[in-house]
């Protein structure tokens, strides 16, 4: 549905954050296979939104991956709404984003209402005054969003159970005597069916949880500090890593066991040319253990500040028709946010092992990991099934790699905007201003260090503000380096690094935009003030 098309690098499943703006063919094709071709839409349909299958979400222009925003907005319309109203809503959302391009990384908070929260009145006013929607149409949307939001409170356990099956099968696949290419394909198929789908559901539930908290702040039910206080009690994989690092430092956990548990993480989750932590554990994980020996992990539970407002928060939810049992509410929010991060940790184990298997297969055929980065997974699957019949496998793959490398080289010569709203944007555009997503209310003045170049894991970062292009989960090693703050070029308010920074109470500016990031990366010292939502260059 919808009369126009928009394309963006940050809305919804934001490829700029996950695979970058000029990724290799393998990373792009893996992202399509695991998420963007079907899983994304299957999740939405299962959650209560419109079923837009078989529409893919990822579109590439000159090697630059974009989200089909019209498809995304369709998938956020409740399935209960009739087509006429749904189409008018989609057109209104698309026009609103085109008129406010700076919101391209905040569409689910500022452009499209995807669940019912305490601030629905602001959406109601916008739809009535700016969109001309009738009161009964807005009420139909509210009722449908309420149903979707209420069902979210009861699904965490089901989604977590699916991950248990994934992990059990991973152990069997790891121990089985299987040729490398076959192993990679089986790991990826499990990753798609039993990993990224439950992760998608948990990620959606985590978004609902954060939206409820943000709406309570917006409506003045709780303060920002109260929300930060609750998020500081979240204990996800990052905190488990810190606790295990402390146990390793004290000899209670063996170093090989620690590396085995966390070694599958890599700075570029879908990038085969990005080595995993296990490839250089001393560089990635060694400093985490060293710091844990100096600073014991905290075990903060429910704090006094949150304890004072939790009842008021629950009562406010009850008034709009949502569950009002605070224990149930907290269990849902904590389970969704922690579950999302654990699901990502679990499915990336499969993905990382598959990449390692592809590296082993490539070495046997004289193909390097750097060359494999330029070969589509579809080509490799064709070799596995016999669809591609070639005399010399290694030579054929190297030829495909050369073509892929040339493709990336051409893509690197093309500059495109983060949001495409009209055909003319392919010829000339101005970068839209980005409103960074500031995390927490802290402030830090410190030296900054840009970490996009190889070897970043060996740089001394203690007390510095770390700057990374993408809010990728593979950069979790940063939280073991005692950084003072974090700035990313791309990333949304509910992105991986946003959640991580909130857990650790770390001042962060997520998604400052390409223009601002380039300007800040040349500075020596920055003043990152999250309370005032400002970043100043000190020197």
Coordinates of C-alpha atoms in Angstrom, one line a residue:
X1 CA 0.0 0.0 0.0
X2 CA 1.1 3.6 -0.6
X3 CA 1.5 6.0 -3.4
X4 CA 5.2 6.7 -3.2
X5 CA 8.4 5.0 -2.3
X6 CA 11.1 6.1 0.1
X7 CA 14.4 4.4 0.8
X8 CA 16.7 4.8 3.8
X9 CA 19.8 3.4 5.4
X10 CA 18.6 3.7 9.0
X11 CA 14.8 3.0 9.3
X12 CA 13.7 -0.3 10.7
X13 CA 16.4 -3.0 10.2
X14 CA 18.9 -0.2 9.4
X15 CA 21.6 -1.8 7.1
X16 CA 24.0 1.1 7.7
X17 CA 24.2 0.1 11.4
X18 CA 24.5 -3.7 10.7
X19 CA 26.5 -4.2 7.5
X20 CA 27.6 -0.6 6.6
X21 CA 26.8 1.6 3.6
X22 CA 29.2 -0.2 1.1
X23 CA 29.3 -3.8 2.2
X24 CA 30.8 -6.8 0.3
X25 CA 28.6 -9.2 -1.5
X26 CA 28.8 -11.9 1.2
X27 CA 27.7 -9.6 4.0
X28 CA 24.8 -8.2 1.9
X29 CA 23.6 -11.6 0.8
X30 CA 23.9 -13.1 4.3
X31 CA 21.8 -10.2 5.7
X32 CA 19.2 -10.8 3.0
X33 CA 19.1 -14.5 3.7
X34 CA 19.0 -14.3 7.5
X35 CA 16.7 -11.3 7.9
X36 CA 15.7 -9.1 5.0
X37 CA 14.1 -11.4 2.5
X38 CA 11.5 -13.1 4.7
X39 CA 12.3 -13.2 8.4
X40 CA 11.5 -9.6 9.0
X41 CA 8.0 -9.8 7.5
X42 CA 7.3 -13.2 9.1
X43 CA 8.0 -11.7 12.5
X44 CA 5.7 -8.7 11.9
X45 CA 2.8 -11.0 10.7
X46 CA 3.3 -13.2 13.7
X47 CA 3.2 -10.2 16.0
X48 CA -0.1 -8.9 14.7
X49 CA 0.9 -6.5 12.0
X50 CA 0.1 -6.7 8.2
X51 CA 1.6 -9.6 6.4
X52 CA 3.6 -8.1 3.5
X53 CA 5.3 -11.3 2.3
X54 CA 6.9 -12.0 -0.1
X55 CA 8.1 -8.3 -0.2
X56 CA 11.8 -8.1 0.6
X57 CA 13.0 -5.2 2.8
X58 CA 16.5 -4.6 1.4
X59 CA 17.1 -2.8 -1.9
X60 CA 20.5 -1.9 -3.3
X61 CA 21.4 1.1 -5.4
X62 CA 24.9 1.1 -6.9
X63 CA 26.0 -1.3 -4.1
X64 CA 24.5 0.8 -1.3
X65 CA 21.9 -1.2 0.8
X66 CA 18.6 0.6 1.6
X67 CA 15.5 -0.3 3.5
X68 CA 12.3 -0.1 1.4
X69 CA 10.6 2.3 3.8
X70 CA 7.1 1.8 2.2
X71 CA 7.4 -1.9 2.8
X72 CA 8.5 -1.2 6.4
X73 CA 5.6 1.2 7.1
X74 CA 3.1 -1.3 5.6
X75 CA 4.5 -3.9 8.0
X76 CA 3.9 -1.7 11.0
X77 CA 0.1 -1.2 10.3
X78 CA -2.0 -3.5 12.5
X79 CA -3.5 -6.4 10.5
X80 CA -6.9 -5.6 12.0
X81 CA -7.2 -2.4 10.0
X82 CA -9.0 -2.4 6.7
X83 CA -7.1 -1.7 3.5
X84 CA -8.5 1.8 2.9
X85 CA -7.5 3.2 6.3
X86 CA -4.2 1.3 6.2
X87 CA -3.2 2.9 2.9
X88 CA -4.1 6.4 4.1
X89 CA -1.9 5.8 7.2
X90 CA 1.0 4.5 5.1
X91 CA 0.8 7.6 2.8
X92 CA 0.6 9.9 5.8
X93 CA 3.7 8.3 7.5
X94 CA 5.7 8.4 4.2
X95 CA 4.8 12.1 3.7
X96 CA 5.7 12.9 7.3
X97 CA 9.1 11.4 6.9
X98 CA 9.8 13.1 3.6
X99 CA 9.0 16.4 5.2
X100 CA 11.1 15.6 8.3
X101 CA 14.1 13.6 6.9
X102 CA 16.1 14.2 10.1
X103 CA 13.9 11.6 11.7
X104 CA 15.1 8.8 9.4
X105 CA 16.7 6.9 12.3
X106 CA 13.8 7.5 14.7
X107 CA 10.8 6.4 12.6
X108 CA 9.4 4.1 15.2
X109 CA 9.5 6.8 17.9
X110 CA 8.6 9.9 15.8
X111 CA 7.0 8.9 12.5
X112 CA 5.0 5.7 13.0
X113 CA 3.1 4.5 16.1
X114 CA 3.8 0.8 16.3
X115 CA 2.5 0.0 19.8
X116 CA 0.2 1.7 22.4
X117 CA 2.0 3.7 25.0
X118 CA 1.1 6.5 27.4
X119 CA 1.7 9.2 24.8
X120 CA -0.8 8.1 22.2
X121 CA -2.5 11.5 22.5
X122 CA 0.3 13.1 20.6
X123 CA -0.2 10.7 17.7
X124 CA -3.9 11.3 18.0
X125 CA -3.4 15.1 17.6
X126 CA -1.1 14.7 14.7
X127 CA -3.4 12.3 12.8
X128 CA -6.4 14.5 13.3
X129 CA -4.8 17.9 12.7
X130 CA -2.2 17.1 10.1
X131 CA -3.7 14.0 8.5
X132 CA -7.4 14.7 8.6
X133 CA -8.2 11.3 10.1
X134 CA -11.6 11.0 11.7
X135 CA -12.1 10.2 15.4
X136 CA -13.4 6.7 14.7
X137 CA -10.4 5.9 12.4
X138 CA -7.9 7.0 15.1
X139 CA -9.8 4.9 17.7
X140 CA -9.6 1.9 15.4
X141 CA -5.8 2.3 15.2
X142 CA -5.6 2.8 19.0
X143 CA -7.6 -0.4 19.6
X144 CA -5.5 -2.4 17.2
X145 CA -2.3 -1.1 18.7
X146 CA -3.6 -1.9 22.2
X147 CA -4.2 -5.5 21.2
X148 CA -0.7 -5.9 19.7
X149 CA 0.9 -4.3 22.8
X150 CA -1.0 -6.5 25.3
X151 CA -0.1 -9.8 23.5
X152 CA 3.6 -8.8 23.7
X153 CA 3.5 -9.2 27.5
X154 CA 3.0 -13.0 27.2
X155 CA 5.4 -14.1 24.5
X156 CA 8.9 -13.8 25.9
X157 CA 9.0 -17.4 27.2
X158 CA 8.1 -18.8 23.8
X159 CA 10.7 -16.8 22.0
X160 CA 13.4 -17.8 24.5
X161 CA 12.5 -21.5 24.2
X162 CA 13.2 -21.3 20.5
X163 CA 16.7 -20.2 21.3
X164 CA 17.3 -23.2 23.5
X165 CA 16.6 -25.4 20.5
X166 CA 19.1 -23.4 18.4
X167 CA 21.8 -23.8 21.0
X168 CA 21.2 -27.5 21.4
X169 CA 21.5 -28.0 17.7
X170 CA 24.6 -25.8 17.5
X171 CA 26.5 -28.1 19.8
X172 CA 25.6 -31.1 17.7
X173 CA 26.5 -29.4 14.5
X174 CA 29.8 -28.3 15.9
X175 CA 30.8 -31.8 16.9
X176 CA 29.5 -33.5 13.8
X177 CA 31.9 -34.7 11.1
X178 CA 30.6 -32.5 8.2
X179 CA 32.5 -30.9 5.2
X180 CA 33.0 -27.2 5.8
X181 CA 30.6 -25.9 3.1
X182 CA 27.9 -28.2 4.3
X183 CA 28.5 -27.2 7.9
X184 CA 28.3 -23.5 7.0
X185 CA 25.0 -24.0 5.2
X186 CA 23.4 -26.0 8.0
X187 CA 24.5 -23.4 10.6
X188 CA 23.1 -20.6 8.5
X189 CA 19.7 -22.4 8.0
X190 CA 19.4 -23.0 11.7
X191 CA 20.4 -19.4 12.3
X192 CA 17.6 -18.2 10.0
X193 CA 14.8 -20.4 11.3
X194 CA 15.7 -20.8 15.0
X195 CA 17.8 -17.7 15.6
X196 CA 17.0 -14.5 13.8
X197 CA 13.2 -15.1 14.0
X198 CA 13.0 -15.3 17.8
X199 CA 15.5 -12.5 18.0
X200 CA 13.2 -10.4 15.8
X201 CA 10.3 -11.1 18.1
X202 CA 12.4 -10.3 21.2
X203 CA 13.7 -7.1 19.6
X204 CA 10.2 -6.0 18.8
X205 CA 9.1 -6.7 22.5
X206 CA 12.2 -4.8 23.7
X207 CA 11.1 -1.9 21.5
X208 CA 7.7 -2.0 23.2
X209 CA 9.3 -2.0 26.6
X210 CA 11.5 1.0 25.9
X211 CA 8.6 2.8 24.3
X212 CA 6.5 2.4 27.4
X213 CA 9.3 3.8 29.5
X214 CA 10.0 6.7 27.1
X215 CA 6.3 7.6 27.0
X216 CA 6.1 7.7 30.8
X217 CA 8.9 10.2 30.7
X218 CA 7.2 12.2 28.0
X219 CA 4.0 12.3 30.0
X220 CA 5.7 13.2 33.2
X221 CA 4.7 10.0 35.0
X222 CA 8.4 9.3 35.8
X223 CA 11.6 11.3 35.3
X224 CA 14.4 10.5 32.8
X225 CA 16.5 9.6 35.8
X226 CA 13.9 7.0 36.9
X227 CA 14.0 5.4 33.4
X228 CA 17.8 5.4 33.5
X229 CA 17.7 3.8 36.9
X230 CA 15.6 0.9 35.8
X231 CA 17.7 0.3 32.7
X232 CA 20.8 0.2 34.9
X233 CA 19.3 -2.8 36.6
X234 CA 19.2 -4.7 33.2
X235 CA 21.7 -7.6 33.3
X236 CA 22.4 -8.9 29.8
X237 CA 25.3 -10.6 28.0
X238 CA 27.7 -7.6 28.5
X239 CA 27.3 -7.9 32.3
X240 CA 27.7 -11.7 32.1
X241 CA 30.9 -11.1 30.2
X242 CA 32.2 -8.8 32.8
X243 CA 31.3 -11.3 35.6
X244 CA 33.0 -14.1 33.7
X245 CA 36.0 -12.0 33.1
X246 CA 36.2 -11.3 36.9
X247 CA 35.9 -15.1 37.5
X248 CA 38.7 -15.7 34.9
X249 CA 40.9 -13.1 36.5
X250 CA 40.4 -14.9 39.9
X251 CA 41.1 -18.3 38.5
X252 CA 37.5 -19.5 39.0
X253 CA 36.9 -19.8 35.2
X254 CA 39.6 -21.1 32.8
X255 CA 40.9 -18.8 30.1
X256 CA 40.1 -21.3 27.3
X257 CA 36.6 -21.6 28.6
X258 CA 36.2 -17.8 28.6
X259 CA 37.5 -17.5 25.1
X260 CA 35.3 -20.4 24.0
X261 CA 32.2 -18.6 25.4
X262 CA 32.8 -15.2 23.9
X263 CA 35.2 -15.9 21.0
X264 CA 32.5 -16.0 18.4
X265 CA 31.9 -12.2 18.6
X266 CA 33.5 -10.1 15.9
X267 CA 33.5 -6.3 15.2
X268 CA 31.7 -6.9 11.8
X269 CA 29.0 -9.5 12.6
X270 CA 28.3 -10.3 8.9
X271 CA 31.8 -9.5 7.6
X272 CA 34.0 -12.6 7.0
X273 CA 37.1 -10.4 6.7
X274 CA 36.6 -9.2 10.2
X275 CA 38.4 -11.7 12.5
X276 CA 36.5 -13.0 15.5
X277 CA 37.6 -12.4 19.1
X278 CA 38.9 -16.0 19.2
X279 CA 41.3 -15.1 16.3
X280 CA 43.1 -12.7 18.7
X281 CA 41.8 -13.3 22.2
X282 CA 44.7 -11.4 23.9
X283 CA 43.8 -8.3 22.0
X284 CA 40.0 -8.4 22.3
X285 CA 39.4 -10.3 25.6
X286 CA 42.6 -10.0 27.5
X287 CA 42.0 -6.3 28.5
X288 CA 38.5 -7.2 29.6
X289 CA 40.0 -9.8 32.0
X290 CA 42.7 -7.4 33.1
X291 CA 40.2 -4.6 33.9
X292 CA 37.9 -7.1 35.7
X293 CA 40.8 -7.9 38.0
X294 CA 41.0 -4.3 39.0
X295 CA 37.3 -3.4 39.1
X296 CA 34.9 -6.1 40.4
X297 CA 31.5 -6.3 38.6
X298 CA 28.6 -4.5 40.1
X299 CA 25.5 -6.3 41.1
X300 CA 23.0 -3.5 41.2
X301 CA 19.4 -4.6 41.7
X302 CA 16.2 -2.6 41.9
X303 CA 17.2 0.8 43.2
X304 CA 15.5 3.1 45.6
X305 CA 14.7 5.7 42.9
X306 CA 12.9 3.2 40.6
X307 CA 11.2 1.6 43.6
X308 CA 9.5 4.8 44.4
X309 CA 7.9 5.3 41.0
X310 CA 7.2 1.7 39.8
X311 CA 3.7 1.7 41.3
X312 CA 2.8 5.0 39.6
X313 CA 4.2 3.7 36.3
X314 CA 2.0 0.6 36.5
X315 CA -1.1 2.6 37.4
X316 CA -0.6 4.8 34.4
X317 CA -0.3 1.7 32.1
X318 CA -3.5 0.3 33.6
X319 CA -5.4 3.5 32.8
X320 CA -4.8 3.1 29.1
X321 CA -5.8 -0.6 29.1
X322 CA -2.4 -2.2 29.5
X323 CA -1.5 -4.7 32.3
X324 CA -1.1 -2.9 35.6
X325 CA 0.6 -5.6 37.6
X326 CA 4.1 -4.1 38.2
X327 CA 5.8 -7.4 38.8
X328 CA 4.4 -8.7 35.4
X329 CA 5.4 -5.4 33.7
X330 CA 8.9 -5.5 35.0
X331 CA 9.3 -9.2 34.1
X332 CA 8.2 -8.4 30.6
X333 CA 10.4 -5.4 30.1
X334 CA 13.5 -7.0 31.7
X335 CA 12.9 -10.3 29.9
X336 CA 12.4 -8.5 26.5
X337 CA 15.5 -6.3 26.8
X338 CA 17.8 -8.9 28.2
X339 CA 16.3 -11.6 25.9
X340 CA 17.0 -9.5 22.8
X341 CA 20.6 -9.1 23.7
X342 CA 21.0 -12.8 24.5
X343 CA 19.2 -13.8 21.3
X344 CA 21.7 -11.7 19.3
X345 CA 24.5 -13.4 21.2
X346 CA 23.1 -16.8 20.4
X347 CA 22.3 -16.5 16.7
X348 CA 25.6 -14.7 16.0
X349 CA 27.4 -17.8 17.4
X350 CA 25.9 -19.8 14.5
X351 CA 26.7 -17.0 12.0
X352 CA 30.3 -16.7 13.2
X353 CA 30.9 -20.5 13.1
X354 CA 29.4 -20.5 9.6
X355 CA 31.9 -17.8 8.5
X356 CA 34.8 -19.7 10.1
X357 CA 33.6 -22.8 8.1
X358 CA 33.6 -20.8 4.9
X359 CA 37.1 -19.6 5.6
X360 CA 38.2 -23.2 6.1
X361 CA 36.5 -24.2 2.8
X362 CA 38.1 -21.3 1.0
X363 CA 41.5 -22.2 2.2
X364 CA 41.1 -25.7 0.8
X365 CA 40.4 -24.2 -2.6
X366 CA 43.0 -21.4 -2.5
X367 CA 40.5 -18.6 -1.8
X368 CA 41.3 -16.1 1.0
X369 CA 38.7 -14.7 3.5
X370 CA 39.2 -11.3 1.8
X371 CA 38.2 -12.8 -1.5
X372 CA 35.2 -14.6 0.0
X373 CA 33.9 -11.3 1.3
X374 CA 33.2 -10.4 -2.3
X375 CA 31.3 -13.7 -3.2
X376 CA 27.6 -14.0 -2.6
X377 CA 26.3 -16.7 -0.4
X378 CA 24.0 -17.6 -3.3
X379 CA 27.1 -18.6 -5.4
X380 CA 28.4 -20.8 -2.6
X381 CA 25.0 -22.4 -2.1
X382 CA 24.9 -23.1 -5.9
X383 CA 28.2 -25.0 -5.5
X384 CA 26.8 -27.0 -2.7
X385 CA 23.6 -28.0 -4.5
X386 CA 25.3 -28.6 -7.8
X387 CA 23.3 -25.8 -9.5
X388 CA 26.7 -24.3 -10.5
X389 CA 28.7 -27.0 -12.3
X390 CA 32.3 -25.8 -12.7
X391 CA 35.6 -27.5 -13.7
X392 CA 37.8 -25.7 -11.1
X393 CA 35.9 -24.5 -8.0
X394 CA 38.7 -22.4 -6.7
X395 CA 39.2 -20.5 -10.0
X396 CA 35.5 -20.0 -10.4
X397 CA 35.2 -18.5 -6.9
X398 CA 38.2 -16.3 -7.4
X399 CA 36.6 -15.0 -10.6
X400 CA 33.4 -14.3 -8.8
X401 CA 35.4 -12.6 -6.0
X402 CA 37.2 -10.4 -8.6
X403 CA 33.8 -9.3 -10.0
X404 CA 32.5 -8.6 -6.5
X405 CA 35.6 -6.6 -5.6
X406 CA 35.1 -4.5 -8.7
X407 CA 31.4 -4.1 -7.7
X408 CA 32.5 -2.7 -4.2
X409 CA 35.1 -0.5 -5.9
X410 CA 32.4 1.1 -8.0
X411 CA 30.1 1.5 -5.0
X412 CA 32.9 3.3 -3.1
X413 CA 33.0 5.9 -5.9
X414 CA 29.3 6.6 -5.5
X415 CA 27.9 8.9 -2.8
X416 CA 24.2 8.6 -1.9
X417 CA 22.0 10.3 0.8
X418 CA 20.9 8.4 3.9
X419 CA 17.3 9.0 2.8
X420 CA 16.1 8.9 -0.8
X421 CA 12.7 10.6 -1.2
X422 CA 12.7 11.4 -5.0
X423 CA 14.5 10.3 -8.2
X424 CA 16.5 13.5 -8.2
X425 CA 18.3 12.4 -5.0
X426 CA 20.4 10.1 -7.1
X427 CA 21.9 13.1 -8.8
X428 CA 22.2 15.8 -6.2
X429 CA 21.4 16.0 -2.5
X430 CA 22.2 17.7 0.8
X431 CA 22.9 15.5 3.8
X432 CA 20.0 15.9 6.2
X433 CA 20.8 17.0 9.7
X434 CA 20.7 14.1 12.2
X435 CA 19.4 14.4 15.7
X436 CA 21.6 12.2 17.8
X437 CA 20.1 9.7 20.2
X438 CA 21.6 10.8 23.6
X439 CA 21.6 8.0 26.2
X440 CA 21.2 8.9 29.9
X441 CA 21.9 12.3 31.4
X442 CA 25.6 12.1 32.1
X443 CA 28.4 14.4 30.9
X444 CA 32.0 13.6 30.2
X445 CA 34.9 15.8 28.9
X446 CA 37.6 13.5 27.5
X447 CA 39.9 12.8 24.6
X448 CA 38.2 11.0 21.8
X449 CA 39.5 8.1 19.7
X450 CA 38.1 7.1 16.3
X451 CA 38.2 3.3 15.8
X452 CA 37.2 2.5 12.3
X453 CA 40.7 1.5 11.2
X454 CA 42.2 -2.0 11.6
X455 CA 44.1 -2.6 14.8
X456 CA 41.6 -0.5 16.9
X457 CA 41.4 -3.3 19.5
X458 CA 45.0 -2.6 20.5
X459 CA 44.6 1.1 21.2
X460 CA 44.5 2.3 24.8
X461 CA 41.0 3.6 25.5
X462 CA 40.7 4.0 29.2
X463 CA 39.1 7.3 30.1
X464 CA 38.5 8.2 26.4
X465 CA 35.4 8.7 24.3
X466 CA 35.3 5.9 21.7
X467 CA 34.0 6.7 18.3
X468 CA 32.7 4.0 15.9
X469 CA 30.8 4.2 12.6
X470 CA 28.2 1.5 13.4
X471 CA 26.4 0.4 16.6
X472 CA 27.4 -3.2 15.8
X473 CA 27.3 -5.8 18.6
X474 CA 30.8 -6.9 17.6
X475 CA 32.1 -3.8 19.4
X476 CA 31.0 -5.1 22.8
X477 CA 34.7 -5.4 23.6
X478 CA 34.7 -1.6 24.1
X479 CA 32.8 -2.1 27.4
X480 CA 35.8 -3.9 28.8
X481 CA 38.1 -1.0 28.1
X482 CA 36.9 1.5 30.7
X483 CA 35.8 4.0 28.1
X484 CA 34.3 7.3 29.3
X485 CA 31.8 7.8 26.6
X486 CA 30.6 6.5 23.2
X487 CA 29.7 8.2 19.9
X488 CA 28.5 6.4 16.7
X489 CA 27.8 7.6 13.2
X490 CA 24.8 5.3 12.7
X491 CA 22.4 3.8 15.2
X492 CA 18.9 4.3 16.5
X493 CA 17.5 5.0 19.9
X494 CA 16.8 1.3 20.4
X495 CA 19.9 0.0 18.8
X496 CA 22.3 -2.5 20.3
X497 CA 24.8 0.1 21.5
X498 CA 22.0 2.3 22.9
X499 CA 20.8 -0.5 25.1
X500 CA 24.3 -1.4 26.1
X501 CA 25.2 2.2 27.0
X502 CA 22.0 2.5 29.1
X503 CA 22.8 -0.7 31.0
X504 CA 26.3 0.6 31.9
X505 CA 25.2 4.2 32.6
X506 CA 27.7 5.3 29.9
X507 CA 27.2 8.7 28.3
X508 CA 26.6 8.1 24.6
X509 CA 25.4 9.8 21.5
X510 CA 24.1 7.2 19.1
X511 CA 23.7 8.0 15.4
X512 CA 25.1 11.5 15.1
X513 CA 25.1 11.3 11.3
X514 CA 27.9 11.2 8.7
X515 CA 28.6 14.9 8.5
X516 CA 28.7 15.5 12.3
X517 CA 30.7 12.3 12.9
X518 CA 33.4 13.4 10.4
X519 CA 33.7 16.7 12.0
X520 CA 34.0 15.3 15.5
X521 CA 36.4 12.5 14.6
X522 CA 39.1 15.1 13.8
X523 CA 38.9 16.6 17.3
X524 CA 41.3 15.9 20.2
X525 CA 38.9 16.3 23.1
X526 CA 35.1 16.5 23.3
X527 CA 32.5 17.5 25.8
X528 CA 29.7 15.0 25.6
X529 CA 26.7 16.3 27.5
X530 CA 23.7 14.0 27.3
X531 CA 21.5 16.0 29.7
X532 CA 21.7 19.0 27.4
X533 CA 21.9 16.9 24.2
X534 CA 25.0 18.6 23.0
X535 CA 28.5 17.6 21.9
X536 CA 31.2 20.4 21.8
X537 CA 34.7 20.3 20.5
X538 CA 37.0 21.3 23.4
X539 CA 40.2 21.1 21.3

